[in-house]
Coordinates of C-alpha atoms in Angstrom, one line a residue:
M21 CA 161.2 126.0 100.4
N22 CA 160.4 129.7 101.0
P23 CA 163.0 131.8 99.0
W24 CA 162.9 134.5 101.6
N25 CA 165.0 132.3 104.0
S26 CA 167.8 132.1 101.4
Y27 CA 167.3 135.8 100.7
I28 CA 167.9 136.7 104.4
D29 CA 171.0 134.4 104.5
V30 CA 172.4 136.2 101.5
L31 CA 171.4 139.6 102.8
E32 CA 173.2 139.0 106.1
S33 CA 176.3 137.7 104.3
G34 CA 176.6 141.1 102.5
R35 CA 176.8 139.7 99.0
E36 CA 174.3 139.3 96.2
P37 CA 173.5 135.9 94.8
D38 CA 175.3 134.4 91.8
P39 CA 173.1 134.6 88.7
E40 CA 174.5 131.4 87.4
T41 CA 173.8 129.2 90.5
A42 CA 171.1 130.9 92.5
P43 CA 167.4 129.7 92.3
P44 CA 165.1 131.9 90.2
D45 CA 162.9 132.7 93.2
L46 CA 166.0 134.1 95.0
L47 CA 167.0 136.1 92.0
D48 CA 163.5 137.5 91.8
A49 CA 163.7 138.8 95.3
F50 CA 166.7 140.9 94.3
H51 CA 165.9 141.8 90.7
P52 CA 162.3 142.7 89.7
V53 CA 162.9 142.2 86.0
H54 CA 163.5 138.4 86.4
E55 CA 161.0 136.4 84.4
T56 CA 159.9 134.1 87.2
S57 CA 157.8 136.0 89.8
S58 CA 157.7 135.0 93.5
A59 CA 155.0 137.6 94.3
G60 CA 152.8 134.8 95.5
Q61 CA 155.2 134.0 98.4
H62 CA 155.3 136.6 101.1
P63 CA 158.2 137.2 103.5
G64 CA 157.6 136.5 107.1
L65 CA 157.5 139.3 109.8
D66 CA 161.0 138.3 110.9
A67 CA 162.3 138.7 107.3
L68 CA 160.7 142.1 107.1
R69 CA 162.3 143.2 110.4
K70 CA 165.8 142.1 109.1
M71 CA 165.1 144.0 105.8
A72 CA 164.1 147.1 107.8
H73 CA 167.2 146.8 109.9
R74 CA 169.3 146.4 106.8
Q75 CA 167.7 149.5 105.2
T76 CA 168.4 151.6 108.3
T77 CA 172.0 150.5 108.6
R78 CA 172.9 150.6 104.9
G79 CA 170.7 153.4 103.7
D80 CA 170.7 154.0 99.9
S81 CA 173.0 151.1 99.3
F82 CA 170.2 148.7 100.2
E83 CA 168.1 147.6 97.2
L84 CA 164.5 146.8 98.1
P85 CA 163.2 143.4 97.0
A86 CA 161.0 143.3 93.9
H87 CA 158.2 141.7 95.9
L88 CA 157.6 144.9 98.0
A89 CA 156.8 146.8 94.8
T90 CA 153.9 144.5 94.0
C91 CA 152.5 143.7 97.5
P92 CA 151.0 146.7 99.4
E93 CA 150.5 144.7 102.6
C94 CA 154.2 143.7 102.9
L95 CA 155.3 147.2 101.9
D96 CA 153.0 148.7 104.5
V97 CA 154.5 146.5 107.3
F98 CA 158.1 147.2 106.0
L99 CA 157.6 151.0 106.2
A100 CA 156.1 150.7 109.6
L101 CA 159.1 148.7 110.8
L102 CA 161.4 151.4 109.6
D103 CA 160.0 153.8 112.2
S104 CA 161.8 154.2 115.5
P105 CA 160.2 152.7 117.5
P106 CA 158.3 150.6 114.9
S107 CA 154.7 151.9 114.4
L108 CA 153.1 148.7 113.3
T109 CA 149.4 148.8 114.1
A110 CA 147.0 146.0 114.9
M111 CA 145.1 146.6 111.6
Q112 CA 148.4 146.3 109.6
T113 CA 149.3 143.2 111.5
A114 CA 145.9 141.6 110.8
R115 CA 146.1 142.4 107.1
F116 CA 149.6 140.9 107.0
Q117 CA 148.6 137.8 108.9
S118 CA 145.7 137.3 106.4
L119 CA 148.4 136.7 103.7
W120 CA 149.8 133.8 105.7
F121 CA 146.6 132.3 107.0
P122 CA 144.0 132.3 104.1
P123 CA 142.7 128.9 105.1
R124 CA 141.0 130.5 108.1
Q125 CA 138.9 132.7 105.8
A126 CA 138.3 129.8 103.4
T127 CA 137.2 127.6 106.2
G128 CA 134.6 130.1 107.3
R129 CA 133.4 130.6 103.8
I130 CA 133.1 126.9 103.2
S131 CA 131.2 126.3 106.4
F132 CA 128.8 129.1 105.6
L133 CA 128.1 128.2 101.9
P134 CA 126.8 124.7 102.7
F135 CA 124.4 126.3 105.2
I136 CA 123.1 128.5 102.4
Q137 CA 123.0 125.5 100.1
W138 CA 121.2 123.4 102.6
A139 CA 118.7 126.2 103.3
A140 CA 118.0 126.6 99.6
A141 CA 117.6 122.9 99.1
A142 CA 115.2 122.7 102.1
A143 CA 113.2 125.6 100.7
I144 CA 113.0 123.9 97.3
L145 CA 112.0 120.6 98.9
A146 CA 109.3 122.4 100.9
I147 CA 107.9 124.0 97.7
I148 CA 107.9 120.6 95.9
A149 CA 106.2 119.0 98.9
W150 CA 103.6 121.8 98.9
F151 CA 102.9 121.3 95.2
G152 CA 102.7 117.5 95.7
W153 CA 100.3 118.0 98.6
M154 CA 98.2 120.4 96.5
N155 CA 98.2 117.9 93.6
T156 CA 97.1 114.9 95.6
S157 CA 95.0 116.3 98.5
L158 CA 91.3 115.9 98.0
R159 CA 89.2 118.9 97.6
P160 CA 85.4 119.4 98.0
I161 CA 83.6 119.1 94.7
A162 CA 80.2 120.4 93.8
I163 CA 78.1 118.2 91.5
E164 CA 74.9 119.2 89.8
I165 CA 72.2 116.5 89.6
E166 CA 70.4 117.7 86.5
S167 CA 68.0 114.8 86.4
G168 CA 67.3 111.7 88.5
S169 CA 68.5 111.3 92.1
L170 CA 71.3 109.8 94.2
A171 CA 71.4 108.4 97.7
A172 CA 74.4 108.9 99.9
N173 CA 75.9 105.6 101.0
I174 CA 76.6 104.5 104.5
A175 CA 79.7 102.5 105.2
M176 CA 78.9 98.9 106.3
P177 CA 81.1 96.3 108.0
A178 CA 83.7 94.5 105.8
G179 CA 83.7 97.4 103.4
M180 CA 80.1 96.9 102.2
I181 CA 77.9 100.0 101.5
A182 CA 74.2 100.6 101.7
P183 CA 72.1 103.4 100.3
A184 CA 71.2 105.9 103.0
A185 CA 67.9 107.1 101.4
T186 CA 65.1 106.7 103.9
P187 CA 61.8 108.5 104.4
S188 CA 63.6 110.8 106.8
R189 CA 66.5 111.3 104.4
P190 CA 65.2 111.6 100.9
P191 CA 67.4 111.0 97.8
L192 CA 69.6 113.9 96.7
S193 CA 69.0 116.2 93.7
G194 CA 70.1 119.6 92.5
T195 CA 73.5 120.9 93.7
V196 CA 75.3 118.6 96.1
Q197 CA 78.6 119.4 97.9
V198 CA 80.6 116.1 97.9
K199 CA 82.9 115.5 100.8
P200 CA 86.1 113.4 100.4
K201 CA 85.4 109.7 100.7
Q202 CA 81.7 110.1 100.2
S203 CA 80.0 107.8 97.8
F204 CA 76.5 107.5 96.3
T205 CA 74.1 105.0 94.8
V206 CA 71.9 106.0 91.8
T207 CA 68.2 105.5 92.7
T208 CA 66.8 106.6 89.3
P209 CA 68.3 107.2 85.9
S210 CA 70.4 110.3 86.4
R211 CA 72.4 112.9 84.6
I212 CA 75.2 114.6 86.7
A213 CA 77.3 117.6 85.8
L214 CA 80.8 117.8 87.3
P215 CA 83.2 120.7 87.1
D216 CA 85.5 121.0 84.1
G217 CA 82.8 120.1 81.6
V218 CA 82.2 116.5 82.6
Q219 CA 78.8 115.0 82.1
V220 CA 77.9 111.6 83.7
Q221 CA 74.9 109.5 82.9
A222 CA 74.3 106.7 85.4
E223 CA 71.8 103.9 85.6
P224 CA 70.0 102.8 88.7
E225 CA 71.9 100.7 91.3
T226 CA 75.2 102.2 90.1
S227 CA 77.6 103.0 92.9
L228 CA 79.7 106.1 92.4
A229 CA 82.1 108.4 94.1
F230 CA 83.5 111.8 92.9
K231 CA 87.0 113.0 93.9
R232 CA 89.0 116.1 92.9
T233 CA 92.5 117.4 93.3
M234 CA 94.2 120.4 91.8
R235 CA 95.2 118.3 88.7
T236 CA 92.7 115.4 88.5
T237 CA 88.9 114.8 88.5
T238 CA 88.1 111.2 89.3
V239 CA 84.9 109.3 89.0
E240 CA 85.0 106.0 91.0
L241 CA 82.8 103.3 89.7
N242 CA 82.2 100.4 92.1
Q243 CA 79.3 98.8 90.3
G244 CA 76.8 99.6 87.6
R245 CA 77.0 101.5 84.4
I246 CA 77.9 105.1 83.4
T247 CA 78.4 107.1 80.3
L248 CA 80.8 110.0 80.3
D249 CA 80.9 113.0 78.1
V250 CA 84.1 114.9 78.7
A251 CA 85.0 118.3 77.2
P252 CA 88.6 118.9 76.2
Q253 CA 90.6 119.7 79.4
P254 CA 93.0 122.5 80.1
A255 CA 96.7 121.6 80.0
G256 CA 97.8 119.9 83.2
H257 CA 94.3 118.6 84.2
T258 CA 93.1 115.0 83.8
V259 CA 89.7 113.3 84.0
Q260 CA 89.7 109.6 84.9
V261 CA 87.4 106.8 85.9
R262 CA 88.7 104.4 88.5
T263 CA 87.3 100.9 88.7
P264 CA 88.2 97.8 90.8
L265 CA 90.0 96.4 87.8
G266 CA 91.8 99.4 86.3
T267 CA 91.8 103.1 85.6
I268 CA 90.5 104.8 82.4
R269 CA 92.2 108.1 81.7
V270 CA 90.2 110.4 79.5
I271 CA 91.7 112.2 76.5
G272 CA 88.6 114.2 75.7
T273 CA 85.9 111.8 74.6
R274 CA 82.5 110.2 75.0
F275 CA 82.5 106.7 76.4
E276 CA 80.7 104.1 78.6
V277 CA 82.0 102.2 81.5
I278 CA 80.0 99.1 82.6
S279 CA 80.6 96.9 85.6
A280 CA 78.9 93.6 85.3
S281 CA 79.0 89.8 85.9
E282 CA 79.5 87.7 82.8
T283 CA 79.1 84.0 82.2
A284 CA 82.1 82.4 80.7
V285 CA 82.9 78.8 79.8
E286 CA 85.9 77.0 81.2
Y287 CA 87.1 73.9 79.4
R288 CA 88.6 71.2 81.5
D289 CA 90.1 67.8 80.8
D290 CA 89.0 65.3 83.4
G291 CA 91.7 62.8 82.4
S292 CA 89.5 60.6 80.3
G293 CA 90.0 62.6 77.2
A294 CA 86.5 64.1 77.4
V295 CA 86.3 67.8 77.6
Q296 CA 83.8 69.2 80.1
S297 CA 82.6 72.7 80.5
R298 CA 80.9 74.7 83.2
P299 CA 79.8 78.3 83.6
L300 CA 81.9 80.7 85.6
D301 CA 80.8 84.1 86.9
I302 CA 83.6 86.6 86.1
A303 CA 83.4 90.2 87.2
S304 CA 84.3 92.5 84.4
I305 CA 84.6 96.1 83.4
T306 CA 83.6 97.1 79.8
V307 CA 84.7 100.4 78.3
R308 CA 82.9 101.4 75.1
V309 CA 84.4 104.5 73.3
R310 CA 82.0 106.5 71.2
E311 CA 84.2 109.5 70.4
G312 CA 87.9 110.3 70.9
T313 CA 90.3 108.1 72.8
V314 CA 90.8 106.7 76.3
A315 CA 93.9 105.2 78.0
I316 CA 93.3 102.2 80.2
R317 CA 95.7 100.9 82.7
T318 CA 95.6 97.8 84.9
P319 CA 98.4 96.5 87.2
A320 CA 99.4 94.1 84.4
D321 CA 98.5 95.8 81.1
E322 CA 97.6 99.1 79.4
A323 CA 96.0 100.1 76.2
R324 CA 94.6 103.0 74.2
I325 CA 91.0 102.6 73.0
H326 CA 89.7 104.7 70.1
A327 CA 86.3 105.6 68.9
G328 CA 84.4 102.5 67.7
Q329 CA 86.3 100.1 70.0
Q330 CA 85.6 98.5 73.3
A331 CA 87.8 97.0 76.0
V332 CA 86.9 94.4 78.6
L333 CA 88.8 94.0 81.9
R334 CA 88.2 90.6 83.6
V335 CA 89.2 89.3 87.0
G336 CA 92.0 86.8 86.7
Q337 CA 92.9 87.9 83.2
P338 CA 95.9 90.3 83.1
R339 CA 95.4 91.3 79.5
I340 CA 92.9 93.9 78.3
D341 CA 90.6 92.5 75.7
V342 CA 90.1 95.0 72.9
S343 CA 87.6 94.6 70.1
D344 CA 85.5 96.6 67.7
L345 CA 82.0 97.7 68.7
Q346 CA 79.2 95.8 67.1
P347 CA 77.1 98.1 64.8

């Protein structure tokens, strides 16, 4: 309940409230020294008109409410209402109404702040998306064929590839600008220098591709055998070898990656108790680490291989087979 309603009733009755029975807010309106302050509750325009009328009719015998001493807006309106005729301006009225209708300002502020927040969030997402695109988008990469030669591959049906080296299109050597999705077949034993201090030695019939983003240099080995010499990389940059069976991430090292077909023996019980065996061709990837460490990851397993170890990835075998290199 607004105490100013009771204040006007008492004011019009011509008597002050009883200190023993009157509510504290009502006493506060009459006596500014009361402990409980009602300064947060403003009188309405009608109450101020009645106070102004009381002031003009009673003169010095009228004691101003304590609230007017602490609220410039209410006092400003009260003094304007004392004039004859009242000199209340539109600006005074607007300031006074703002005391009674703060939700209008709050609503406008609340509706504006989410717009700023959404705009800021959209800008942040755009920056993140830009960095993500920069980190994953393929860039042209220049390779230097220091020795040997490569032939650019031509895509064939069903995903097969064939070397494109012909008498009219000789094998490549020297500096080559590699386009995204371009692959090569090694025609003679070759040594290839990549950016970021990566050296690749490749044997004939090896099928390779080179890809680069802002954060990653990738050598794709489809078949054959390569040896990599990788200098320590700057922070945030990774060199990796991607194979059909898994990915080898370089931690600064020298290692070999070999794609081959192996002969394995499968033991089967034919039901008679006799164990039979037959050879199976199993495609595999062998990683031999000469220096440093590499991290290998397949869809089902991952391992770190250190200098003097080798790892074998086989089709149909989820586990990575790790063993020591033979002297």
